[in-house]
Coordinates of C-alpha atoms and ligand atoms in Angstrom, one line a residue:
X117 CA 20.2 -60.6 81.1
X118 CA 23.0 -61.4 83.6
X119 CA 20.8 -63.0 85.5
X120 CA 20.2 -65.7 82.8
X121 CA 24.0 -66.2 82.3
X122 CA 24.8 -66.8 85.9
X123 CA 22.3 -69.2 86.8
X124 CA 23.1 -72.5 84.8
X125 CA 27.1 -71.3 85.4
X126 CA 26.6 -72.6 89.1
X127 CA 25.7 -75.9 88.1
X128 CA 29.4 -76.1 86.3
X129 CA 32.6 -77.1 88.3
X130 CA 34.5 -73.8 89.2
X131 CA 31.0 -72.2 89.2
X132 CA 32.1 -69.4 91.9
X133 CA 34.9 -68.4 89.8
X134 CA 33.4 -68.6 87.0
X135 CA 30.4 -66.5 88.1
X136 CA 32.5 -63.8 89.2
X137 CA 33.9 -63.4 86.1
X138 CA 31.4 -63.0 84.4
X139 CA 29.7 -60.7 86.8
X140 CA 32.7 -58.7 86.6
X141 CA 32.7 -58.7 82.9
X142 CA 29.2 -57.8 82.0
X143 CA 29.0 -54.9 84.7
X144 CA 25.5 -54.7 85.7
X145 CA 23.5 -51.3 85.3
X146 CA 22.2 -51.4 88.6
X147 CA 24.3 -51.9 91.9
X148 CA 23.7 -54.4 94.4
X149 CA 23.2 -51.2 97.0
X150 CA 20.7 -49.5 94.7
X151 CA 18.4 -52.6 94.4
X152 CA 18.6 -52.8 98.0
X153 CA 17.4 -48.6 98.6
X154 CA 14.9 -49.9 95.8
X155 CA 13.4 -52.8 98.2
X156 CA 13.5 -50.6 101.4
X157 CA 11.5 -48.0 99.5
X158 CA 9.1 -50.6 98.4
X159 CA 8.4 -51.8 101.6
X160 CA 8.3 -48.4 103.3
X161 CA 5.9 -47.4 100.7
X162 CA 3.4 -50.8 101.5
X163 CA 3.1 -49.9 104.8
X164 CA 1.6 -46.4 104.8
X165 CA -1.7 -44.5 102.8
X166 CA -0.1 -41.7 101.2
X167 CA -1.9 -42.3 98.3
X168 CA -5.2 -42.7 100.0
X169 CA -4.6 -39.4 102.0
X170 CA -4.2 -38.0 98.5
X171 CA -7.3 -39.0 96.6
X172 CA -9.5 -38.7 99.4
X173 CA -8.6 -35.2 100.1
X174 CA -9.2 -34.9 95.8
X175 CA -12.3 -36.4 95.8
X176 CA -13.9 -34.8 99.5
X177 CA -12.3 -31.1 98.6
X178 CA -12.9 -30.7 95.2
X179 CA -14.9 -33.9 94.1
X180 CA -16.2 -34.1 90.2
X181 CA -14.1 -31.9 87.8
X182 CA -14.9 -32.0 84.1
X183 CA -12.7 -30.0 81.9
X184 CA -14.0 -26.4 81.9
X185 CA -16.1 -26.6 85.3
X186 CA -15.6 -24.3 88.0
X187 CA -14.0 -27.1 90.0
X188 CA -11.5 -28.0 87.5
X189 CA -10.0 -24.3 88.8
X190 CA -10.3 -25.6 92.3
X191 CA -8.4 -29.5 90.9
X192 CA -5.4 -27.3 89.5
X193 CA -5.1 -25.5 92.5
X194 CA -5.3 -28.8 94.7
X195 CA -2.8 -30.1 92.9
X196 CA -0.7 -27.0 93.1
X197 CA -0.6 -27.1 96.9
X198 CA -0.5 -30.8 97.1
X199 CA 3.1 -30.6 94.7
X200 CA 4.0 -28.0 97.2
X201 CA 3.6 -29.3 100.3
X202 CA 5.2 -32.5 99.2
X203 CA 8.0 -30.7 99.0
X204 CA 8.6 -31.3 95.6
X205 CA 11.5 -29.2 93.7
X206 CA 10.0 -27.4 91.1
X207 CA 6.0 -26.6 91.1
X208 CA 4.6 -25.4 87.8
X209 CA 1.6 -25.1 85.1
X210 CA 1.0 -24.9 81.6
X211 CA -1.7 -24.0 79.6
X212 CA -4.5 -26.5 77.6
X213 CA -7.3 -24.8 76.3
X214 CA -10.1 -26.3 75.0
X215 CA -14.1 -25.8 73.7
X216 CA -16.0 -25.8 77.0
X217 CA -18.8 -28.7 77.2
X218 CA -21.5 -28.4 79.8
X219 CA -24.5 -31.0 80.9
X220 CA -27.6 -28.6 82.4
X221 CA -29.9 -31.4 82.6
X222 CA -31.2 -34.7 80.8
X223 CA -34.1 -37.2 80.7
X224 CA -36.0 -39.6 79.0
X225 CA -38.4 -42.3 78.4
X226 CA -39.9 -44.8 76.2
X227 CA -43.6 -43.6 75.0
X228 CA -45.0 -47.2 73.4
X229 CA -45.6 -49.7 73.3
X230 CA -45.6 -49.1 77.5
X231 CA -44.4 -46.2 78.9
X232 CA -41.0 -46.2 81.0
X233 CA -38.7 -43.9 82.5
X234 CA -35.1 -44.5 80.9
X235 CA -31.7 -44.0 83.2
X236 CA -29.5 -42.4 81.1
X237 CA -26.8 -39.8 80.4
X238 CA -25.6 -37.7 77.3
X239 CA -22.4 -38.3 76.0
X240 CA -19.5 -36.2 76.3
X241 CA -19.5 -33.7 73.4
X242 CA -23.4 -34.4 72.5
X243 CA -25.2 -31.6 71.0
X244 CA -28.3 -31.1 73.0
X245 CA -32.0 -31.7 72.0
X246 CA -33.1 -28.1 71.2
X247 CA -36.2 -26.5 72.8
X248 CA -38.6 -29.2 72.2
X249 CA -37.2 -33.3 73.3
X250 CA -36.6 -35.0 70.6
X251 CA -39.4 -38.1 69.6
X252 CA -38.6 -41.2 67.2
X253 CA -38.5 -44.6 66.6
X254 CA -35.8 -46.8 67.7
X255 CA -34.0 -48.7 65.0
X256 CA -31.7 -51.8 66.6
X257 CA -28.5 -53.0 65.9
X258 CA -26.6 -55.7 67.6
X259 CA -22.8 -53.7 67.1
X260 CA -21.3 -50.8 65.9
X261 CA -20.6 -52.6 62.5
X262 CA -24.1 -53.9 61.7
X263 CA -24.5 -49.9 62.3
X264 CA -22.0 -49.6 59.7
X265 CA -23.4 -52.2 57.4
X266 CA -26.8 -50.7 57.2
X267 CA -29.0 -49.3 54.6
X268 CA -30.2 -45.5 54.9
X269 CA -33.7 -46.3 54.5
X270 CA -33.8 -48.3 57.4
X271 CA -32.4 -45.1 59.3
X272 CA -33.2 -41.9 58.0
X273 CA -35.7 -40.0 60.7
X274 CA -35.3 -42.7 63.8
X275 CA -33.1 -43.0 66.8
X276 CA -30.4 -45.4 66.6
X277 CA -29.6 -48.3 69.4
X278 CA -26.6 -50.1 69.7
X279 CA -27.2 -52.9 72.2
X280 CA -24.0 -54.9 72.5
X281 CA -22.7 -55.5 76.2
X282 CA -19.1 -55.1 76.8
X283 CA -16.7 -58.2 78.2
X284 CA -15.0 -58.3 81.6
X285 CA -11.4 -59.0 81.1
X286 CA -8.9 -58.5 83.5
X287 CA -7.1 -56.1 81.0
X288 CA -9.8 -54.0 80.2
X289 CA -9.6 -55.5 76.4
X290 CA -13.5 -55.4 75.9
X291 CA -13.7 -51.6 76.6
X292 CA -11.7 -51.2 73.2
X293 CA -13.6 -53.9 71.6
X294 CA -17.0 -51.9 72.6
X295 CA -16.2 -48.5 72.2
X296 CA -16.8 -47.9 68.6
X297 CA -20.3 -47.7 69.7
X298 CA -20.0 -44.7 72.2
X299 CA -17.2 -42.6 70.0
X300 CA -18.2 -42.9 66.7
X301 CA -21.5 -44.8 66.6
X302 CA -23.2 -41.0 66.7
X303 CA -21.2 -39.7 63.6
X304 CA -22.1 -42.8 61.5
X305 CA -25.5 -43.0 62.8
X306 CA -26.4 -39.1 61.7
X307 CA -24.2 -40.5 58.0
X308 CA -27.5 -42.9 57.4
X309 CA -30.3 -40.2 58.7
X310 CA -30.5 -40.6 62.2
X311 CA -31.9 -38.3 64.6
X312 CA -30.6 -39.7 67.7
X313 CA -28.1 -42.6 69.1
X314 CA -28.8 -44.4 71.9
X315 CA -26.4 -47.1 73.4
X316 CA -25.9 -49.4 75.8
X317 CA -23.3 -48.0 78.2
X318 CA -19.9 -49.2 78.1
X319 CA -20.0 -51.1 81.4
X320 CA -20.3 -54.5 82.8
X321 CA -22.2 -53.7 85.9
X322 CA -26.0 -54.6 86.4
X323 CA -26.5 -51.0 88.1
X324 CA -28.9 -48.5 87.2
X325 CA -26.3 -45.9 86.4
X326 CA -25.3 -45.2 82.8
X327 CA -22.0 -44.8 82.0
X328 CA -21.0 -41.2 80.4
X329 CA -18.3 -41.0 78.2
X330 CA -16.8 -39.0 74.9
X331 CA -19.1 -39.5 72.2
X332 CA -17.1 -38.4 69.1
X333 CA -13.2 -39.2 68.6
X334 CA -11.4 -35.9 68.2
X335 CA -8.2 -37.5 66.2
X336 CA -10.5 -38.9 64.1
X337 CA -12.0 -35.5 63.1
X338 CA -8.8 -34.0 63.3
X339 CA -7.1 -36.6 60.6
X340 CA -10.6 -36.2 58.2
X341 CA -9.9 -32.9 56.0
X342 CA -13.5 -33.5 54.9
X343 CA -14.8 -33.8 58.2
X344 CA -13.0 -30.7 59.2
X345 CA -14.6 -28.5 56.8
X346 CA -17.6 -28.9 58.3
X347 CA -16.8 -28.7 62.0
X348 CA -17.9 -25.0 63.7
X349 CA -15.0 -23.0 65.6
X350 CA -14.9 -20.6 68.8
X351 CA -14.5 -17.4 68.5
X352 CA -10.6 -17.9 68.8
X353 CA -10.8 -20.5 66.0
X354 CA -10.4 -24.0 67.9
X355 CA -12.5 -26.5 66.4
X356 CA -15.5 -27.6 68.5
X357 CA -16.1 -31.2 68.2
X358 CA -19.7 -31.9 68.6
X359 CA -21.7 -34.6 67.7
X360 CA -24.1 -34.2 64.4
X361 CA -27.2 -36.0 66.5
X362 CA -28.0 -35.9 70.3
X363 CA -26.3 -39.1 71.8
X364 CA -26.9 -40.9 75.1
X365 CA -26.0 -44.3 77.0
X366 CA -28.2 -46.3 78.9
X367 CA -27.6 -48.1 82.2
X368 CA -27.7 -51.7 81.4
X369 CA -30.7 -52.6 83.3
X370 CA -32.9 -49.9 81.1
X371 CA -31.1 -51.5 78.1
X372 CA -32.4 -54.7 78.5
X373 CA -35.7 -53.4 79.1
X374 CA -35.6 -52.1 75.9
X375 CA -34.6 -54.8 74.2
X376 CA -37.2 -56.7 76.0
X377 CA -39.5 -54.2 74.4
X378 CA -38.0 -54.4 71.1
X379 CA -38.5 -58.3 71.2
X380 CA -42.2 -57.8 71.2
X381 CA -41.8 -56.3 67.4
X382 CA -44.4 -53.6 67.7
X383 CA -42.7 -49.9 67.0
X384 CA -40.7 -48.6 70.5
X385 CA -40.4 -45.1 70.6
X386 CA -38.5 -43.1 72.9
X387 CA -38.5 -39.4 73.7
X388 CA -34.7 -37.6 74.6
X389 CA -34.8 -34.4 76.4
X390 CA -30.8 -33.5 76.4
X391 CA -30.2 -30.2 77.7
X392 CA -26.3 -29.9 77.3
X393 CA -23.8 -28.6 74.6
X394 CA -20.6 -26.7 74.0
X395 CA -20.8 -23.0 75.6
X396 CA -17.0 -20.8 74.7
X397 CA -14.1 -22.1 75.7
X398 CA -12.1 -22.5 78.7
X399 CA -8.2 -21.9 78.8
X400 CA -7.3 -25.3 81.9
X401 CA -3.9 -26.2 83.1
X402 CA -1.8 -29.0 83.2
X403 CA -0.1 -29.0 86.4
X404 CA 3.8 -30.5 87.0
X405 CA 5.9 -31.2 89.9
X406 CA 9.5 -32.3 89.8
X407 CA 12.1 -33.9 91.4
X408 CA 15.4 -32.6 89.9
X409 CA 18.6 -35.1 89.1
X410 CA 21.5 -34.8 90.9
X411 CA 23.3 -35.5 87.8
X412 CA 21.5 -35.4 85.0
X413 CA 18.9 -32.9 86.1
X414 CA 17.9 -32.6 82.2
X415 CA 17.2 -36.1 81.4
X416 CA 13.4 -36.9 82.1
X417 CA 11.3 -39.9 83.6
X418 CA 8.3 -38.5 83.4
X419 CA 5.1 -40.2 85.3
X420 CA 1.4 -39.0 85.4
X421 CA -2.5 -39.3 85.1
X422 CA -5.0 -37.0 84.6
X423 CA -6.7 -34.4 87.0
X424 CA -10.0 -34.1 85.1
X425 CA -13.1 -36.6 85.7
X426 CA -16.5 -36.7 84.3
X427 CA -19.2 -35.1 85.9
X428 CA -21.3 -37.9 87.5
X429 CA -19.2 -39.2 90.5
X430 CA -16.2 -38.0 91.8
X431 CA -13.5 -39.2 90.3
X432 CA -11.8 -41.6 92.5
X433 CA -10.7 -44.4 90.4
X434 CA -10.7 -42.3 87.1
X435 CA -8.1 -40.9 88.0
X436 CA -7.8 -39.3 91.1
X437 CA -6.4 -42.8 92.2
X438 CA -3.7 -42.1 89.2
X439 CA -3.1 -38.8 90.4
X440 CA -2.2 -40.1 93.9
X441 CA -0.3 -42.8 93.0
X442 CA 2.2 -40.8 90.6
X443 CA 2.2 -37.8 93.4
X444 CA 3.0 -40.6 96.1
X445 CA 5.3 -42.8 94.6
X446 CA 7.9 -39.7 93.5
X447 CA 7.3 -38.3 97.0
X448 CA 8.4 -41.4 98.6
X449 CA 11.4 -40.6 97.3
X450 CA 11.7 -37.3 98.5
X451 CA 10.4 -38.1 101.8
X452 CA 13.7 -40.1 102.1
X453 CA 15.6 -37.4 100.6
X454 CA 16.8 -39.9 97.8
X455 CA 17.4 -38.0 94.9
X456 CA 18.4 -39.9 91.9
X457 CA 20.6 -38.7 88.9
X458 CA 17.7 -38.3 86.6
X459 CA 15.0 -36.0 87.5
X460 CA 11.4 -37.4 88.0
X461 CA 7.9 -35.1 86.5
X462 CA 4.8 -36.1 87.6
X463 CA 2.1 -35.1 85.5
X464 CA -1.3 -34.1 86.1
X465 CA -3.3 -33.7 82.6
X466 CA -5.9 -31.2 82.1
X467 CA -9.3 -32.6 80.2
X468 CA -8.2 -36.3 79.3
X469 CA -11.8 -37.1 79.1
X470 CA -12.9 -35.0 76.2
X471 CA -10.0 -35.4 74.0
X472 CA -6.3 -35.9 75.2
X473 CA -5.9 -31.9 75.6
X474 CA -3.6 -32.2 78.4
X475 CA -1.4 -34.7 77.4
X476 CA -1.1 -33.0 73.4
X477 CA -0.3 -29.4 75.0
X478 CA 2.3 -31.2 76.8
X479 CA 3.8 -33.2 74.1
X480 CA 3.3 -30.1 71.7
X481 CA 5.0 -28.0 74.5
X482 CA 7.9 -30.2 75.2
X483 CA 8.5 -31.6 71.3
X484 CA 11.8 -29.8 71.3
X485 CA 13.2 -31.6 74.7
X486 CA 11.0 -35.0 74.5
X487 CA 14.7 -36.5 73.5
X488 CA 15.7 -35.9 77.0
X489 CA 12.2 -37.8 78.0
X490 CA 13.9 -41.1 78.9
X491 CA 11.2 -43.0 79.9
X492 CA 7.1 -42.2 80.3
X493 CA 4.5 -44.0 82.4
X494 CA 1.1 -43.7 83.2
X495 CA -1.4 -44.6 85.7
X496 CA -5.6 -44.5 84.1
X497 CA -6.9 -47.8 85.1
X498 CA -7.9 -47.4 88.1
X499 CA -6.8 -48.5 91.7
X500 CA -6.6 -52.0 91.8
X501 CA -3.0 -53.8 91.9
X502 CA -0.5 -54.0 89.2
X503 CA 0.2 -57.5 87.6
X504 CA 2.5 -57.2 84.8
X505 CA 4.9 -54.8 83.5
X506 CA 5.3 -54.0 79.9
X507 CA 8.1 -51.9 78.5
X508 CA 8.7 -50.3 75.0
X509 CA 12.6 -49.6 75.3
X510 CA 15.5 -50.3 73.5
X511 CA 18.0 -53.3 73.8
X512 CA 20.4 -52.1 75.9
X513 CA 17.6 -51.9 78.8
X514 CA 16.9 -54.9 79.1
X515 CA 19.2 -55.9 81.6
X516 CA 17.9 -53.0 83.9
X517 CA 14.4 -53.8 83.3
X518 CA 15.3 -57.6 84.4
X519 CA 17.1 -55.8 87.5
X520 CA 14.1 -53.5 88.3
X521 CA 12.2 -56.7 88.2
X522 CA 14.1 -58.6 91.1
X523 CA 12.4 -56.0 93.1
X524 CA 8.8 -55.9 92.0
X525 CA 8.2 -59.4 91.8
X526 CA 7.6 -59.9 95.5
X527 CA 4.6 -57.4 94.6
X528 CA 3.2 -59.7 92.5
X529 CA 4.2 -58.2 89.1
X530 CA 5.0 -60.5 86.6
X531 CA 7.1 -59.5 83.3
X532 CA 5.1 -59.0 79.7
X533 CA 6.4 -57.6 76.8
X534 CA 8.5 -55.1 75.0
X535 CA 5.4 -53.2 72.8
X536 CA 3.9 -50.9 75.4
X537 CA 2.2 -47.9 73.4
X538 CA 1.9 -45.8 76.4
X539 CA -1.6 -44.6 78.2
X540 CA -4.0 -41.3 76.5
X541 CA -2.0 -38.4 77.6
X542 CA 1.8 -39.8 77.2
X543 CA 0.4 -41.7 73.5
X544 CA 1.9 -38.7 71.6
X545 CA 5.3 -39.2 73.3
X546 CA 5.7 -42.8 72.9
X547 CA 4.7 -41.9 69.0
X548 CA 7.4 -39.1 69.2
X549 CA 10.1 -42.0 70.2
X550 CA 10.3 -41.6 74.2
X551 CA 10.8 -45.3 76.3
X552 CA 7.5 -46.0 77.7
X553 CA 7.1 -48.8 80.7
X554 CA 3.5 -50.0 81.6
X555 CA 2.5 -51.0 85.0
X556 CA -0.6 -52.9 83.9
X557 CA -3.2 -52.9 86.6
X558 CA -6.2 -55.2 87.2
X559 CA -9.1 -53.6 86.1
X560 CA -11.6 -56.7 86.6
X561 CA -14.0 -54.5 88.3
X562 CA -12.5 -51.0 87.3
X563 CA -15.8 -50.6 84.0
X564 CA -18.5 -51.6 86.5
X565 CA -17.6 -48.3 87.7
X566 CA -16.2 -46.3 85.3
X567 CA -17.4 -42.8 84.5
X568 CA -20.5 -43.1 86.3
X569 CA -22.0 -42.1 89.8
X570 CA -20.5 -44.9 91.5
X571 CA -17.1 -43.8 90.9
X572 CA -16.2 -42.6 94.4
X573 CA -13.8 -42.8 97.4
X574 CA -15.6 -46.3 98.8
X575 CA -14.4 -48.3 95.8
X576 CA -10.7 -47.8 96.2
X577 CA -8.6 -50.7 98.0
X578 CA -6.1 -48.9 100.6
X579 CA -4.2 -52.1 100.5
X580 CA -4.0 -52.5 96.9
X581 CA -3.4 -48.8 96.1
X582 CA -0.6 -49.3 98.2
X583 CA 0.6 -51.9 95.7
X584 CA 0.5 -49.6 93.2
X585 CA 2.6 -46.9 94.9
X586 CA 5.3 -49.2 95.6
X587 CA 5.6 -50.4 92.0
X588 CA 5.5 -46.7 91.1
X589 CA 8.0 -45.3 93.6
X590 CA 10.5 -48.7 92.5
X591 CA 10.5 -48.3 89.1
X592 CA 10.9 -44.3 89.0
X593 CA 13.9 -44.7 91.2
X594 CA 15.7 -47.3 89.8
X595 CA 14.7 -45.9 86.2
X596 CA 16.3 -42.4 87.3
X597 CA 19.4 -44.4 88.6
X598 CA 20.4 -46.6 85.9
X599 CA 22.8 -45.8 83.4
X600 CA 21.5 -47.3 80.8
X601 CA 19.9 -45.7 77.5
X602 CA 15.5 -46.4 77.4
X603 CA 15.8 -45.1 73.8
X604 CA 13.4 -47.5 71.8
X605 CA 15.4 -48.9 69.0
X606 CA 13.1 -47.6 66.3
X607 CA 13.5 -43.6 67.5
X608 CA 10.9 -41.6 65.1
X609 CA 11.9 -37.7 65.5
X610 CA 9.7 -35.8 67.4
X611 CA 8.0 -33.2 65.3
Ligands
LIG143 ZN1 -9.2 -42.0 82.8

């Protein structure tokens, strides 16, 4: 806010007195000094690959690990010793347990009019075919809501399509717009009679690689008493969110070739062997490394990403690139042996991809001390460079936001708004009242990619990961330095 007062005050006669005055008056959050540590760290930070070092050492030592595998084990303890030999203060995990999903094998094919192979992949959460593959007759809709809109004798017995193609945005905005189809379109589907979904992957890539992805939204079940009921438990009572019908996306090339087929208006029917389905549980952790506050080691900005991938690549951009860039930028300052008043947690989740379990056992675990959160931030889109940042904080940090900003702009990073909702695992927190800042990356590119087998080291930008780290390690600091309250104005008491 200063900033804006001083500038049209040096037009006016007197200007330098004037200035000063009010300089001296309005007493700026953030000290000329600390913006200048802030700009030295930022530049440090551009010119080395921590970050790289990090995620390629993820996705070479332990590679793909889905929630419940044998190499999530082998992620938590990666990023126990990465925590540790970063040197950071305080190394520690918590539990997240969760109904184990597995994928043993899958295949399919159209039978007639001509016979095709189909590339495809189950869904997260899909209930498999049984012994024998599943045989029907596709019914078509253009979107989830002409699914919604249809009548249950034009369903009952076949296997539903949902064709639409998601939009390239540089803000990702036509993932949201698409996804209906992939997390609910199998529960409304099997509402009408289905026997199967099939869907056009949520990707805009012309690659023969389906996209995987949750196929049933678990706060969806979980805020439906009558959809509840009916949900099966593990033996230690959590509820196990399967989908009613088998449900699988197709690459987009093999989706087009169905429509094509489809066109010709003679029945298509497909055959789905899914061998895959929810097998006990599995008891994950989140893991946590901090960087205590010289003063106010109790106060929190809290950073993160999550540690889990899906199964098909290896988890570079989603999110071992996350991972790296939150572990980076808060060692950045340790490397420098900066440590600021606040203390700084970085965050790895457990299982983001089937349902936010992570990021609710650590909201659920910290409800009593989320008032000493200050600020959260997360990094899940990827590994291409930040362009805006978006804040959800309250008045009276403004002023340091505008500060902070002086020193990412040369980055690139423009300012957006003040009604950031947080990222999947820090939602619950934002909810709960904590200041959330978004550092909103480009992710042009990031769904031709995206929870398939091309997501792997090759596709990450040293250069603009870099980016990334800077903006990270900047905003932490000067976040843990400024005496200012992030407190939203509209505080909701965390339950
Ligand atoms: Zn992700």
């Amino acid at each position: 806010m200063p900033r804006h007062h001083l500038a049209p005050l040096a037009f006016a006669p007197l200007a330098f007195t004037l200035a000063a005055t009010a300089f001296a008056a309005e007493r700026l959050p953030l000290d000329e000094a600390t913006l200048k540590q802030a700009a030295t760290l930022r530049d440090e930070v551009l010119a080395r690959n921590e970050a790289y070092t990090l995620v390629e050492s993820l996705t070479t030592e332990v590679g793909a690990r889905p929630g419940g595998s044998e190499a999530d084990a082998r992620a938590v303890a990666w990023a126990q010793a990465a925590f540790k030999s970063l040197k950071f203060d305080r190394v520690w995990i918590e539990p997240v347990t969760f109904p184990r999903w597995v994928r043993r094998h899958e295949s399919g094919a159209v039978l007639a009019p001509f016979p095709h192979p189909l590339a495809l992949t189950a869904l997260g959460g899909s209930r498999g075919t049984g012994k024998r593959p599943l045989e029907a007759e596709i019914v078509e809709f253009t979107d989830f809501a002409a699914l919604q809109a249809a009548r249950a004798e034009d369903v009952r017995g076949r296997i539903v399509y949902i064709g639409n193609r998601m939009q390239r945005t540089p803000d990702g905005a036509g993932y949201g717009a698409a996804n209906p189809a992939r997390s609910e379109g199998a529960v409304a589907a099997a509402k009408l009679g289905a026997v199967g979904l099939l869907i056009r992957s949520l990707g805009t890539d012309d690659d023969r690689l389906p996209h995987t992805g949750q196929g049933i939204r678990r706060d969806k079940m979980l805020a439906d008493p009558e959809a509840m009921a009916t949900v099966a438990k593990t033996r230690s009572g959590l509820p196990i969110f399967e989908t009613p019908i088998p449900a699988a996306a197709l690459s987009n090339p093999d989706a087009d070739l169905l429509q094509r087929l489809l066109e010709r208006g003679k029945p298509v029917r497909v055959r789905l062997d899914l061998d895959v389905g929810f097998d006990g549980e599995y008891t994950s952790q989140n893991v946590i490394g901090e960087v205590t506050g010289s003063e106010r080691p109790e106060e929190i900005v809290l950073i993160g990403a999550h540690l889990d991938s899906w199964d098909l690549g290896t988890g570079a951009i989603d999110d071992g690139a996350g991972v790296a860039i939150t572990m980076a930028a808060a060692h950045a300052l340790v490397r420098r042996e900066i440590r600021p008043r606040r203390s700084i947690r970085v965050v790895a989740f457990a299982n983001e991809e089937q349902g936010v379990y992570g990021g609710e056992a650590y909201a659920r675990a910290h409800a009593s001390e989320l008032v000493k959160h200050v600020l959260v931030a997360e990094s899940d889109l990827g590994a291409d460079r930040i362009y805006q940042l978006d804040t959800r904080v309250g008045a009276g940090a403004l002023g340091a936001i505008d500060q902070m900003m002086q020193v990412l702009a040369p980055l690139g990073i423009v300012r957006g708004g003040n009604a950031a909702t947080g990222g999947a695992d820090t939602g619950l927190m934002v909810q709960a009242g904590v200041g959330a800042i978004e550092l909103r990356q480009d992710a042009t590119r990031y769904f031709d990619l995206h929870h398939t087998a091309n997501d792997t080291l090759d596709k990450i930008d040293p250069k603009q990961l870099n980016q990334n780290v800077a903006a990270y390690a900047v905003m932490i600091f000067l976040a843990a330095q400024a005496e200012v309250s992030f407190v939203p104005a509209a505080q909701v008491a965390p339950k």
